[in-house]
Structures are given as structure tokens and as C-alpha cells.
Amino acid sequence: HSRANGTSASNGTSASRASQVAEDQTSGEPGENNETREKLQMIRVKFLRLAHRLGQTPHNVVVAQVLYRLGLAKQLRGSRNSNRTGAFRFDRESAIAEQQEAAGHEGLDFTCTIMVLGKTGVGKSATINSIFDEVKSDTDAFHLGTKKVQEIVGTVQGIKITVIDTPGLLASSADQQHNDKVLRSVKHFIKKTPPDIVLYFDQLDMQSRDYGDLP
């Protein structure tokens, strides 16, 4: 009886492999595309884990758009006869992401660099502290603020976050020389450390005549 079960299981495995081979042959995808599909799957899993840690689901508009674009990448990398519908399904990746998060897998090997830029006294430091949920930058109203471009590094939900903090820009046209100096230093800094995200801060409740005060 056990021998029969073993034979049945073996036949099942063989049939599964034969089915997979037939599917690959039918799709017309060369073996070299397997590595590409695996990489795209890993990217999807990592992205879904990241979204989960940020409290978002695959149904979030931004998350769904990224998944759709990854689906397009998978489709473009495939052959003409590949399963177009399957390229936009992520049930398997979603299940893997949930399993890894439930198992407490910490490593995401993901970093994000954010640059904050804008006028002085409009909430750059407060935003930085909010991102890290702790005091990383001085928000004292009597403090002169950030004097030079600097990096602030921390971890949020297991994700390494680097914030590029910049000196505040001044609103008056008489301070254009100061603003030019700040922007030159920022440009020089980001050549070595390019940001993934740029947050620009301004005070829009104070209307100017011609917006000529903007740098």
C-alpha cells in the first residue's frame, strides 16, 4: 500500500514537472527569462512587504499603480505568447510577503533617501522629527536652524531612512545671494548622495505680489 502511495506521489511530481515544462514551451519563453521572472517576483514581494509595514494594502492607489507597472515590466520581458493576464496577478507574491512578515523576517535590504528643501521656519525640522517619531532636528523658534547640508539617519519600521536636511531659504529678494549659496551647496551634496524623494516646503498663506521671492 505504501509502495503504491509512493508511486502515486512520484507520478504526481513527474506530471507537475511535465506540466511546467509544457507551459514554458507553450509560452515560448526561453530559459534565460526564468531569472528575470524570479527577480521581478522578488521585487514584488519586497514592495508588498514594504507597503505592509507602512500600513498600506495592495488595493491602495499608489501600491496598485506600482504593481501594475511591475506587471508591465514582466509582460515586456516575456514573449509574445506569454500569459498577459498572469503578468498582472500578484496573489502568489502577496501570500509570500504575508508569510515572511508573519515569520518576522526583518531584512528588507531597502533604503530611502529624502531631501527636505524650502523656506526657513515652515516646518522642515518638525517634519523630520515626525518621520522618525523622535527628536532628530531642533525646532526651537529662537534657534537659527540648520546651518549646513547634513544627513540624518534612522530606522522606520525596519527601513533605513536617510534625510538630507538643508539650510532654510529666505523669502526676501535681498537674500537672493544667501539662497544661491544654499542651492549651490545642495547641488554639490546630492551629486554624491542623490535623493529618492524631494520635499519642498513653503508658506503659501502669505501671498506675494508676483511670487518673485521664490528662489
N, CA, C and O of each residue as an XYZ file, in Angstrom:
860
protein
N       0.837     -1.206      0.000
C       0.000      0.000      0.000
C       0.872      1.256      0.000
O       0.608      2.210     -0.732
N       1.948      1.240      0.860
C       2.846      2.392      0.932
C       3.611      2.542     -0.360
O       3.933      3.654     -0.776
N       3.915      1.374     -1.023
C       4.630      1.453     -2.288
C       3.752      2.101     -3.344
O       4.228      2.858     -4.190
N       2.453      1.789     -3.282
C       1.519      2.372     -4.236
C       1.410      3.879     -4.039
O       1.365      4.649     -4.999
N       1.368      4.288     -2.745
C       1.318      5.715     -2.449
C       2.550      6.425     -2.962
O       2.469      7.523     -3.514
N       3.706      5.778     -2.772
C       4.950      6.377     -3.231
C       4.968      6.543     -4.726
O       5.426      7.555     -5.257
N       4.450      5.505     -5.412
C       4.400      5.562     -6.869
C       3.470      6.673     -7.332
O       3.753      7.391     -8.292
N       2.322      6.796     -6.604
C       1.349      7.828     -6.951
C       1.941      9.213     -6.777
O       1.766     10.084     -7.629
N       2.662      9.419     -5.639
C       3.275     10.723     -5.377
C       4.314     11.053     -6.420
O       4.430     12.189     -6.879
N       5.093      9.997     -6.795
C       6.133     10.198     -7.796
C       5.525     10.595     -9.135
O       6.014     11.485     -9.831
N       4.431      9.895     -9.471
C       3.758     10.220    -10.728
C       3.206     11.644    -10.704
O       3.234     12.357    -11.707
N       2.696     12.046     -9.511
C       2.157     13.389     -9.375
C       3.220     14.440     -9.579
O       2.994     15.452    -10.242
N       4.418     14.187     -8.987
C       5.531     15.134     -9.137
C       5.978     15.217    -10.588
O       6.224     16.300    -11.117
N       6.079     14.038    -11.229
C       6.504     13.999    -12.624
C       5.510     14.741    -13.508
O       5.884     15.481    -14.418
N       4.225     14.518    -13.211
C       3.194     15.183    -14.003
C       3.262     16.688    -13.839
O       3.068     17.440    -14.794
N       3.549     17.134    -12.572
C       3.644     18.558    -12.301
C       4.800     19.180    -13.060
O       4.677     20.260    -13.637
N       5.949     18.464    -13.049
C       7.115     18.972    -13.771
C       6.858     19.011    -15.266
O       7.221     19.968    -15.951
N       6.216     17.935    -15.771
C       5.916     17.890    -17.201
C       4.983     19.021    -17.590
O       5.114     19.616    -18.660
N       4.030     19.311    -16.695
C       3.089     20.392    -16.954
C       3.804     21.728    -17.007
O       3.508     22.571    -17.854
N       4.780     21.921    -16.067
C       5.534     23.169    -16.034
C       6.361     23.345    -17.302
O       6.427     24.432    -17.875
N       7.007     22.221    -17.737
C       7.816     22.266    -18.949
C       6.950     22.593    -20.145
O       7.312     23.407    -20.995
N       5.770     21.929    -20.198
C       4.851     22.180    -21.313
C       4.393     23.622    -21.328
O       4.251     24.231    -22.388
N       4.156     24.183    -20.102
C       3.715     25.578    -20.005
C       4.785     26.516    -20.505
O       4.495     27.482    -21.210
N       6.049     26.228    -20.134
C       7.153     27.076    -20.581
C       7.321     27.002    -22.099
O       7.583     28.001    -22.767
N       7.156     25.756    -22.630
C       7.313     25.595    -24.057
C       6.188     26.289    -24.818
O       6.394     26.875    -25.881
N       4.983     26.203    -24.235
C       3.836     26.829    -24.873
C       3.974     28.340    -24.882
O       3.643     29.008    -25.862
N       4.474     28.868    -23.764
C       4.608     30.318    -23.676
C       5.702     30.839    -24.580
O       5.738     32.019    -24.927
N       6.614     29.914    -24.965
C       7.663     30.330    -25.874
C       8.744     31.136    -25.184
O       9.560     31.758    -25.865
N       8.784     31.152    -23.854
C       9.774     31.931    -23.135
C      11.055     31.134    -22.998
O      11.009     30.010    -22.497
N      12.179     31.650    -23.411
C      13.449     30.945    -23.258
C      13.821     30.813    -21.801
O      13.322     31.548    -20.949
N      14.713     29.858    -21.519
C      15.106     29.603    -20.137
C      15.737     30.801    -19.472
O      15.654     30.941    -18.251
N      16.370     31.676    -20.247
C      17.043     32.833    -19.667
C      16.055     33.819    -19.048
O      16.442     34.662    -18.239
N      14.761     33.712    -19.433
C      13.759     34.607    -18.864
C      13.334     34.190    -17.469
O      12.709     34.967    -16.747
N      13.674     32.954    -17.085
C      13.311     32.491    -15.747
C      13.952     33.361    -14.675
O      13.322     33.699    -13.673
N      15.202     33.716    -14.897
C      15.916     34.549    -13.921
C      15.267     35.922    -13.819
O      15.147     36.480    -12.728
N      14.852     36.462    -14.953
C      14.182     37.766    -14.950
C      12.863     37.693    -14.203
O      12.541     38.591    -13.426
N      12.087     36.621    -14.432
C      10.804     36.467    -13.744
C      11.003     36.361    -12.242
O      10.230     36.918    -11.462
N      12.062     35.632    -11.837
C      12.341     35.483    -10.406
C      12.716     36.824     -9.781
O      12.291     37.135     -8.668
N      13.508     37.610    -10.496
C      13.896     38.927     -9.976
C      12.686     39.828     -9.816
O      12.548     40.524     -8.809
N      11.803     39.814    -10.820
C      10.597     40.632    -10.748
C       9.691     40.176     -9.606
O       9.040     40.988     -8.949
N       9.663     38.870     -9.387
C       8.855     38.351     -8.281
C       9.420     38.818     -6.941
O       8.665     39.204     -6.049
N      10.745     38.784     -6.798
C      11.385     39.232     -5.559
C      11.102     40.712     -5.321
O      10.868     41.132     -4.188
N      11.125     41.504     -6.403
C      10.836     42.934     -6.274
C       9.408     43.141     -5.809
O       9.150     43.980     -4.946
N       8.478     42.383     -6.373
C       7.084     42.488     -5.972
C       6.890     42.117     -4.511
O       6.179     42.804     -3.777
N       7.524     41.027     -4.090
C       7.409     40.582     -2.699
C       7.961     41.648     -1.759
O       7.334     41.987     -0.756
N       9.136     42.171     -2.089
C       9.747     43.202     -1.247
C       8.872     44.445     -1.174
O       8.707     45.036     -0.107
N       8.314     44.834     -2.313
C       7.457     46.015     -2.339
C       6.186     45.806     -1.510
O       5.753     46.712     -0.800
N       5.595     44.622     -1.600
C       4.386     44.327     -0.825
C       4.689     44.298      0.673
O       3.864     44.725      1.481
N       5.869     43.797      1.046
C       6.267     43.818      2.455
C       6.457     45.258      2.938
O       6.069     45.615      4.051
N       7.060     46.069      2.078
C       7.259     47.484      2.408
C       5.920     48.181      2.593
O       5.736     48.937      3.546
N       4.985     47.928      1.680
C       3.657     48.536      1.789
C       2.960     48.095      3.069
O       2.294     48.893      3.729
N       3.117     46.826      3.414
C       2.505     46.301      4.638
C       3.048     47.004      5.868
O       2.292     47.328      6.784
N       4.343     47.242      5.897
C       4.959     47.902      7.055
C       4.525     49.361      7.171
O       4.521     49.937      8.258
N       4.164     49.938      6.045
C       3.690     51.326      6.056
C       2.180     51.407      6.241
O       1.584     52.479      6.137
N       1.570     50.249      6.518
C       0.138     50.220      6.798
C      -0.739     50.313      5.569
O      -1.895     50.724      5.664
N      -0.199     49.931      4.393
C      -0.967     50.003      3.159
C      -1.250     48.599      2.617
O      -0.522     47.650      2.907
N      -2.316     48.488      1.828
C      -2.697     47.216      1.216
C      -2.459     47.289     -0.288
O      -2.241     48.373     -0.829
N      -2.500     46.138     -0.969
C      -2.345     46.154     -2.433
C      -3.432     46.945     -3.148
O      -3.292     47.270     -4.327
N      -4.514     47.255     -2.439
C      -5.610     48.000     -3.058
C      -5.409     49.511     -2.966
O      -6.176     50.272     -3.556
N      -4.389     49.949     -2.234
C      -4.073     51.366     -2.202
C      -3.725     51.833     -3.614
O      -3.086     51.102     -4.371
N      -4.144     53.044     -3.969
C      -3.976     53.533     -5.341
C      -2.509     53.522     -5.772
O      -2.180     53.045     -6.859
N      -1.628     54.051     -4.914
C      -0.209     54.124     -5.271
C       0.396     52.726     -5.359
O       1.148     52.428     -6.287
N       0.067     51.872     -4.393
C       0.580     50.495     -4.387
C       0.121     49.767     -5.651
O       0.912     49.085     -6.303
N      -1.144     49.914     -5.988
C      -1.697     49.249     -7.165
C      -1.014     49.728     -8.450
O      -0.780     48.937     -9.363
N      -0.695     51.024     -8.518
C      -0.027     51.566     -9.703
C       1.368     50.979     -9.871
O       1.777     50.637    -10.981
N       2.100     50.864     -8.751
C       3.454     50.288     -8.819
C       3.380     48.826     -9.243
O       4.167     48.383    -10.079
N       2.441     48.077     -8.674
C       2.282     46.667     -9.040
C       1.918     46.538    -10.522
O       2.383     45.626    -11.207
N       1.097     47.445    -10.999
C       0.711     47.416    -12.418
C       1.934     47.635    -13.310
O       2.103     46.961    -14.326
N       2.782     48.586    -12.917
C       3.981     48.858    -13.712
C       4.951     47.679    -13.672
O       5.619     47.387    -14.664
N       5.028     47.009    -12.535
C       5.851     45.801    -12.457
C       5.276     44.713    -13.348
O       6.014     43.929    -13.944
N       3.951     44.674    -13.431
C       3.311     43.731    -14.337
C       3.652     44.025    -15.792
O       3.879     43.109    -16.584
N       3.686     45.312    -16.138
C       4.082     45.703    -17.493
C       5.514     45.281    -17.788
O       5.825     44.811    -18.883
N       6.385     45.458    -16.790
C       7.789     45.058    -16.964
C       7.886     43.558    -17.202
O       8.660     43.105    -18.045
N       7.094     42.789    -16.456
C       7.099     41.334    -16.625
C       6.587     40.952    -18.001
O       7.111     40.035    -18.635
N       5.575     41.648    -18.457
C       4.994     41.366    -19.766
C       5.969     41.699    -20.887
O       6.095     40.946    -21.852
N       6.659     42.829    -20.756
C       7.614     43.244    -21.784
C       8.813     42.314    -21.846
O       9.385     42.086    -22.912
N       9.191     41.774    -20.677
C      10.322     40.864    -20.629
C       9.965     39.484    -21.165
O      10.847     38.715    -21.547
N       8.664     39.167    -21.193
C       8.219     37.862    -21.664
C       8.156     37.814    -23.176
O       8.614     38.725    -23.866
N       7.587     36.744    -23.673
C       7.473     36.576    -25.113
C       6.109     37.027    -25.593
O       5.253     37.408    -24.795
N       5.915     36.983    -26.875
C       4.635     37.395    -27.448
C       3.499     36.480    -27.000
O       2.352     36.909    -26.873
N       3.836     35.210    -26.762
C       2.803     34.239    -26.406
C       2.641     34.056    -24.906
O       1.908     33.167    -24.474
N       3.310     34.877    -24.101
C       3.228     34.713    -22.652
C       1.844     35.103    -22.157
O       1.094     35.815    -22.824
N       1.536     34.612    -20.967
C       0.223     34.850    -20.370
C       0.116     36.291    -19.919
O       0.683     36.662    -18.891
N      -0.596     37.103    -20.666
C      -0.669     38.533    -20.354
C      -1.450     38.780    -19.073
O      -1.106     39.670    -18.296
N      -2.492     37.999    -18.851
C      -3.293     38.189    -17.636
C      -2.476     37.868    -16.397
O      -2.566     38.573    -15.392
N      -1.670     36.797    -16.463
C      -0.867     36.391    -15.318
C       0.149     37.426    -14.902
O       0.543     37.478    -13.737
N       0.584     38.258    -15.845
C       1.591     39.268    -15.533
C       1.070     40.282    -14.526
O       1.854     40.908    -13.812
N      -0.250     40.449    -14.463
C      -0.820     41.464    -13.584
C      -1.487     40.859    -12.347
O      -2.206     41.551    -11.626
N      -1.251     39.571    -12.104
C      -1.753     38.934    -10.891
C      -0.611     38.812     -9.895
O       0.505     38.449    -10.266
N      -0.885     39.111     -8.645
C       0.179     39.071     -7.644
C      -0.263     38.305     -6.397
O       0.226     38.562     -5.297
N      -1.190     37.366     -6.576
C      -1.673     36.573     -5.440
C      -0.539     35.809     -4.768
O      -0.432     35.781     -3.542
N       0.304     35.193     -5.587
C       1.400     34.389     -5.035
C       2.383     35.264     -4.269
O       2.790     34.931     -3.156
N       2.764     36.403     -4.884
C       3.709     37.297     -4.225
C       3.122     37.864     -2.933
O       3.830     38.026     -1.938
N       1.827     38.163     -2.957
C       1.162     38.689     -1.769
C       1.177     37.672     -0.639
O       1.381     38.025      0.522
N       0.957     36.397     -0.987
C       0.977     35.333      0.018
C       2.378     35.158      0.604
O       2.540     34.973      1.811
N       3.392     35.218     -0.274
C       4.784     35.088      0.200
C       5.141     36.242      1.117
O       5.769     36.045      2.157
N       4.736     37.458      0.730
C       5.024     38.643      1.549
C       4.374     38.522      2.921
O       5.000     38.847      3.930
N       3.128     38.061      2.972
C       2.427     37.897      4.249
C       3.109     36.851      5.120
O       3.233     37.030      6.331
N       3.555     35.753      4.500
C       4.242     34.697      5.254
C       5.554     35.203      5.843
O       5.867     34.929      7.002
N       6.319     35.942      5.042
C       7.607     36.449      5.516
C       7.434     37.466      6.641
O       8.201     37.468      7.605
N       6.428     38.330      6.519
C       6.172     39.313      7.566
C       5.680     38.628      8.839
O       6.071     39.014      9.940
N       4.824     37.610      8.695
C       4.297     36.881      9.849
C       5.413     36.112     10.558
O       5.375     35.923     11.774
N       6.416     35.666      9.772
C       7.531     34.914     10.352
C       8.563     35.833     10.993
O       9.530     35.366     11.594
N       8.355     37.139     10.865
C       9.264     38.100     11.493
C      10.545     38.324     10.736
O      11.565     38.654     11.341
N      10.525     38.154      9.418
C      11.715     38.423      8.610
C      11.959     39.930      8.593
O      11.167     40.687      8.031
N      13.039     40.352      9.201
C      13.298     41.788      9.325
C      13.922     42.384      8.069
O      13.548     43.465      7.614
N      14.887     41.641      7.524
C      15.672     42.211      6.443
C      14.882     42.506      5.181
O      14.304     41.598      4.583
N      14.853     43.760      4.774
C      14.237     44.139      3.509
C      15.284     44.612      2.514
O      15.016     44.709      1.317
N      16.475     44.904      3.014
C      17.540     45.427      2.161
C      17.020     46.590      1.334
O      17.209     46.655      0.119
N      16.348     47.520      2.041
C      15.734     48.657      1.358
C      16.076     49.932      2.112
O      15.951     49.996      3.335
N      16.507     50.942      1.373
C      16.803     52.243      1.971
C      16.096     53.327      1.173
O      15.785     53.143     -0.004
N      15.848     54.446      1.818
C      15.196     55.567      1.144
C      15.852     56.862      1.600
O      16.023     57.094      2.797
N      16.217     57.704      0.640
C      16.843     58.986      0.942
C      15.885     60.113      0.584
O      15.433     60.225     -0.556
N      15.583     60.947      1.575
C      14.626     62.041      1.403
C      15.347     63.363      1.621
O      16.033     63.528      2.629
N      15.207     64.296      0.709
C      15.777     65.629      0.901
C      14.661     66.616      1.215
O      13.648     66.673      0.517
N      14.861     67.391      2.274
C      13.904     68.450      2.623
C      14.525     69.794      2.246
O      15.663     70.095      2.607
N      13.758     70.586      1.518
C      14.242     71.851      0.985
C      13.110     72.870      1.046
O      11.951     72.536      0.799
N      13.451     74.112      1.377
C      12.409     75.133      1.392
C      12.754     76.288      2.299
O      13.871     76.392      2.806
N      11.776     77.159      2.499
C      11.987     78.363      3.282
C      12.193     78.043      4.760
O      11.789     76.989      5.252
N      12.823     78.968      5.437
C      13.094     78.780      6.849
C      11.826     78.984      7.673
O      10.983     79.818      7.345
N      11.708     78.211      8.744
C      10.602     78.376      9.672
C       9.248     77.897      9.188
O       8.221     78.375      9.671
N       9.220     76.948      8.229
C       7.923     76.474      7.709
C       7.670     74.992      8.012
O       6.740     74.394      7.470
N       8.497     74.406      8.877
C       8.194     73.047      9.335
C       9.083     71.927      8.829
O       8.706     70.759      8.929
N      10.256     72.245      8.287
C      11.137     71.180      7.806
C      11.599     70.291      8.959
O      11.524     69.065      8.877
N      12.077     70.917     10.029
C      12.580     70.152     11.172
C      11.471     69.346     11.844
O      11.681     68.203     12.251
N      10.286     69.954     11.956
C       9.154     69.248     12.562
C       8.779     68.021     11.735
O       8.413     66.983     12.287
N       8.869     68.143     10.419
C       8.559     67.012      9.537
C       9.582     65.902      9.700
O       9.227     64.724      9.725
N      10.852     66.275      9.812
C      11.901     65.279     10.018
C      11.647     64.513     11.313
O      11.744     63.286     11.339
N      11.322     65.230     12.380
C      11.034     64.575     13.657
C       9.811     63.680     13.557
O       9.748     62.629     14.196
N       8.843     64.096     12.755
C       7.629     63.301     12.568
C       7.931     62.008     11.816
O       7.362     60.961     12.125
N       8.816     62.078     10.839
C       9.185     60.883     10.067
C       9.794     59.824     10.977
O       9.459     58.644     10.878
N      10.696     60.255     11.868
C      11.389     59.312     12.738
C      10.660     59.075     14.065
O      11.042     58.204     14.847
N       9.614     59.855     14.304
C       8.845     59.759     15.544
C       9.741     59.970     16.761
O       9.537     59.354     17.808
N      10.723     60.837     16.615
C      11.596     61.234     17.713
C      12.306     62.521     17.311
O      12.323     62.893     16.138
N      12.886     63.189     18.286
C      13.556     64.467     18.014
C      14.907     64.200     17.353
O      15.833     63.683     17.978
N      14.996     64.559     16.096
C      16.239     64.437     15.341
C      16.782     65.802     14.943
O      17.975     65.959     14.683
N      15.884     66.791     14.898
C      16.259     68.132     14.458
C      15.631     69.158     15.391
O      14.474     69.008     15.786
N      16.372     70.191     15.745
C      15.909     71.212     16.678
C      14.794     72.047     16.066
O      14.914     72.528     14.939
N      13.702     72.218     16.818
C      12.575     73.015     16.315
C      12.365     74.270     17.163
O      11.299     74.882     17.116
N      13.371     74.647     17.930
C      13.272     75.842     18.777
C      13.098     77.090     17.913
O      13.885     77.337     16.999
N      12.080     77.857     18.204
C      11.794     79.065     17.408
C      12.917     80.083     17.490
O      13.078     80.899     16.583
N      13.706     80.047     18.579
C      14.803     81.003     18.748
C      16.123     80.465     18.200
O      17.150     81.143     18.237
N      16.074     79.224     17.687
C      17.269     78.620     17.114
C      17.412     79.088     15.670
O      16.411     79.306     14.987
N      18.629     79.240     15.210
C      18.871     79.741     13.863
C      18.557     78.720     12.778
O      18.513     79.059     11.595
N      18.341     77.482     13.174
C      18.016     76.454     12.192
C      19.255     75.785     11.623
O      20.373     76.018     12.084
N      19.041     74.956     10.621
C      20.132     74.220     10.001
C      21.093     75.184      9.300
O      20.680     76.021      8.497
N      22.375     75.048      9.620
C      23.370     75.964      9.060
C      24.077     75.401      7.844
O      24.637     76.156      7.050
N      24.061     74.080      7.686
C      24.707     73.456      6.531
C      23.952     72.186      6.149
O      23.169     71.651      6.932
N      24.202     71.724      4.945
C      23.561     70.495      4.484
C      24.105     69.328      5.299
O      25.318     69.173      5.441
N      23.207     68.514      5.830
C      23.633     67.398      6.668
C      22.697     66.210      6.518
O      21.539     66.356      6.126
N      23.215     65.042      6.836
C      22.421     63.821      6.781
C      21.927     63.444      8.171
O      22.653     63.561      9.158
N      20.679     62.991      8.230
C      20.106     62.446      9.455
C      19.636     61.041      9.127
O      18.808     60.847      8.237
N      20.165     60.062      9.846
C      19.890     58.659      9.530
C      19.130     58.000     10.671
O      19.429     58.223     11.844
N      18.160     57.199     10.319
C      17.396     56.468     11.325
C      16.679     55.293     10.684
O      16.780     55.073      9.477
N      15.945     54.534     11.510
C      15.211     53.363     11.031
C      13.734     53.528     11.347
O      13.360     53.854     12.474
N      12.902     53.301     10.343
C      11.448     53.387     10.498
C      10.840     52.077     10.013
O      10.951     51.738      8.835
N      10.202     51.348     10.909
C       9.580     50.064     10.563
C      10.574     49.117      9.878
O      10.226     48.416      8.927
N      11.814     49.108     10.378
C      12.825     48.235      9.804
C      13.417     48.730      8.506
O      14.186     48.013      7.866
N      13.073     49.950      8.097
C      13.561     50.522      6.846
C      14.554     51.632      7.166
O      14.253     52.526      7.956
N      15.726     51.579      6.559
C      16.731     52.614      6.784
C      16.346     53.874      6.019
O      16.219     53.858      4.794
N      16.162     54.955      6.753
C      15.785     56.237      6.158
C      16.919     57.241      6.353
O      17.419     57.413      7.465
N      17.320     57.896      5.275
C      18.302     58.971      5.343
C      17.624     60.261      4.901
O      17.073     60.337      3.802
N      17.667     61.263      5.752
C      17.095     62.569      5.413
C      18.222     63.566      5.191
O      19.104     63.716      6.037
N      18.190     64.239      4.062
C      19.158     65.308      3.782
C      18.512     66.614      4.222
O      17.608     67.129      3.563
N      18.986     67.138      5.336
C      18.451     68.386      5.885
C      19.237     69.559      5.306
O      20.466     69.513      5.240
N      18.545     70.587      4.897
C      19.203     71.723      4.231
C      18.903     73.029      4.955
O      17.871     73.137      5.618
N      19.780     74.025      4.843
C      19.503     75.343      5.441
C      18.269     75.969      4.806
O      17.999     75.772      3.621
N      17.529     76.721      5.602
C      16.317     77.335      5.095
C      16.586     78.457      4.105
O      17.552     79.206      4.246
N      15.737     78.563      3.117
C      15.822     79.651      2.140
C      15.075     80.869      2.680
O      14.061     80.728      3.363
N      15.574     82.048      2.376
C      14.972     83.283      2.875
C      14.055     83.889      1.823
O      14.314     83.802      0.623
N      12.965     84.513      2.305
C      11.904     84.968      1.403
C      12.231     86.261      0.670
O      11.778     86.463     -0.457
N      13.000     87.127      1.286
C      13.238     88.441      0.692
C      14.155     88.346     -0.522
O      15.099     87.557     -0.550
N      13.853     89.170     -1.525
C      14.695     89.204     -2.724
C      16.094     89.710     -2.399
O      17.038     89.461     -3.149
N      16.228     90.424     -1.276
C      17.540     90.933     -0.857
C      18.443     89.794     -0.392
O      19.660     89.956     -0.301
N      17.838     88.636     -0.099
C      18.605     87.491      0.391
C      18.891     86.484     -0.717
O      19.188     85.322     -0.437
N      18.804     86.916     -1.959
C      18.999     86.003     -3.085
C      20.396     85.404     -3.083
O      20.586     84.251     -3.471
N      21.379     86.195     -2.642
C      22.749     85.689     -2.591
C      22.855     84.522     -1.612
O      23.528     83.526     -1.879
N      22.167     84.669     -0.461
C      22.149     83.576      0.518
C      21.504     82.327     -0.093
O      22.026     81.221      0.049
N      20.376     82.510     -0.767
C      19.663     81.375     -1.352
C      20.503     80.680     -2.429
O      20.525     79.453     -2.516
N      21.184     81.473     -3.237
C      22.041     80.888     -4.271
C      23.145     80.048     -3.651
O      23.479     78.976     -4.156
N      23.704     80.534     -2.561
C      24.772     79.806     -1.874
C      24.240     78.483     -1.321
O      24.898     77.449     -1.424
N      23.045     78.528     -0.736
C      22.437     77.308     -0.201
C      22.188     76.299     -1.313
O      22.507     75.119     -1.173
N      21.618     76.767     -2.413
C      21.282     75.864     -3.513
C      22.535     75.275     -4.158
O      22.511     74.132     -4.613
N      23.622     76.034     -4.204
C      24.880     75.500     -4.739
C      25.409     74.383     -3.839
O      25.879     73.351     -4.318
N      25.323     74.609     -2.532
C      25.809     73.589     -1.599
C      24.947     72.331     -1.672
O      25.458     71.217     -1.553
N      23.640     72.510     -1.869
C      22.732     71.366     -2.008
C      23.066     70.581     -3.276
O      23.140     69.353     -3.259
N      23.265     71.305     -4.368
C      23.587     70.661     -5.637
C      24.873     69.864     -5.539
O      24.958     68.753     -6.063
N      25.872     70.420     -4.873
C      27.152     69.726     -4.695
C      26.969     68.471     -3.839
O      27.564     67.430     -4.118
N      26.146     68.577     -2.801
C      25.948     67.452     -1.876
C      25.241     66.289     -2.558
O      25.648     65.138     -2.398
N      24.185     66.576     -3.316
C      23.373     65.491     -3.884
C      24.052     64.812     -5.077
O      23.571     63.787     -5.561
N      25.160     65.374     -5.548
C      25.929     64.661     -6.565
C      26.496     63.378     -5.984
O      26.606     62.366     -6.676
N      26.856     63.428     -4.704
C      27.399     62.255     -4.022
C      26.289     61.406     -3.427
O      26.397     60.180     -3.382
N      25.222     62.049     -2.971
C      24.118     61.333     -2.334
C      22.805     61.785     -2.970
O      22.121     62.644     -2.412
N      22.444     61.233     -4.111
C      21.197     61.646     -4.770
C      19.974     61.179     -3.982
O      19.932     60.032     -3.537
N      18.990     62.040     -3.806
C      17.790     61.665     -3.044
C      16.797     60.875     -3.896
O      16.749     61.018     -5.118
N      16.012     60.044     -3.224
C      14.920     59.337     -3.896
C      13.666     60.208     -3.920
O      12.853     60.131     -4.841
N      13.528     61.039     -2.883
C      12.347     61.891     -2.741
C      12.812     63.293     -2.344
O      13.720     63.444     -1.527
N      12.188     64.311     -2.924
C      12.465     65.701     -2.537
C      11.173     66.316     -2.010
O      10.160     66.334     -2.710
N      11.208     66.822     -0.769
C      10.066     67.512     -0.180
C      10.383     69.004     -0.135
O      11.348     69.423      0.505
N       9.563     69.800     -0.820
C       9.768     71.247     -0.812
C       8.744     71.906      0.099
O       7.549     71.626      0.014
N       9.227     72.789      0.977
C       8.375     73.442      1.964
C       8.276     74.936      1.663
O       9.264     75.598      1.348
N       7.047     75.441      1.772
C       6.819     76.871      1.550
C       5.654     77.311      2.424
O       4.914     76.483      2.956
N       5.503     78.596      2.561
C       4.403     79.159      3.346
C       3.446     79.837      2.372
O       3.634     80.995      2.000
N       2.427     79.105      1.970
C       1.539     79.583      0.920
C       0.425     80.486      1.428
O      -0.334     81.040      0.633
N       0.320     80.641      2.748
C      -0.743     81.505      3.269
C      -0.331     82.977      3.247
O      -1.136     83.858      3.547
N       0.935     83.235      2.887
C       1.406     84.620      2.753
C       1.604     84.925      1.274
O       2.572     84.477      0.660
N       0.695     85.675      0.724
C       0.716     85.960     -0.710
C       1.697     87.072     -1.038
O       1.744     88.108     -0.375
N       2.476     86.825     -2.079
C       3.407     87.857     -2.542
C       2.849     88.470     -3.824
O       1.913     87.936     -4.419
N       3.420     89.580     -4.241
C       2.881     90.294     -5.402
C       3.035     89.489     -6.692
O       2.081     89.321     -7.451
N       4.233     89.002     -6.924
C       4.485     88.332     -8.191
C       5.230     87.020     -8.015
O       5.764     86.473     -8.980
N       5.272     86.508     -6.778
C       5.989     85.285     -6.451
C       7.476     85.399     -6.784
O       8.169     84.398     -6.965
N       7.952     86.657     -6.861
C       9.356     86.860     -7.178
C      10.269     86.509     -6.029
O      11.487     86.452     -6.198
N       9.685     86.265     -4.835
C      10.520     85.911     -3.689
C      10.907     84.449     -3.711
O      11.759     84.031     -2.926
N      10.301     83.650     -4.594
C      10.639     82.234     -4.642
C      11.995     82.065     -5.295
O      12.269     82.712     -6.305
N      12.862     81.206     -4.745
C      14.204     81.021     -5.306
C      14.151     80.265     -6.630
O      15.190     80.020     -7.244
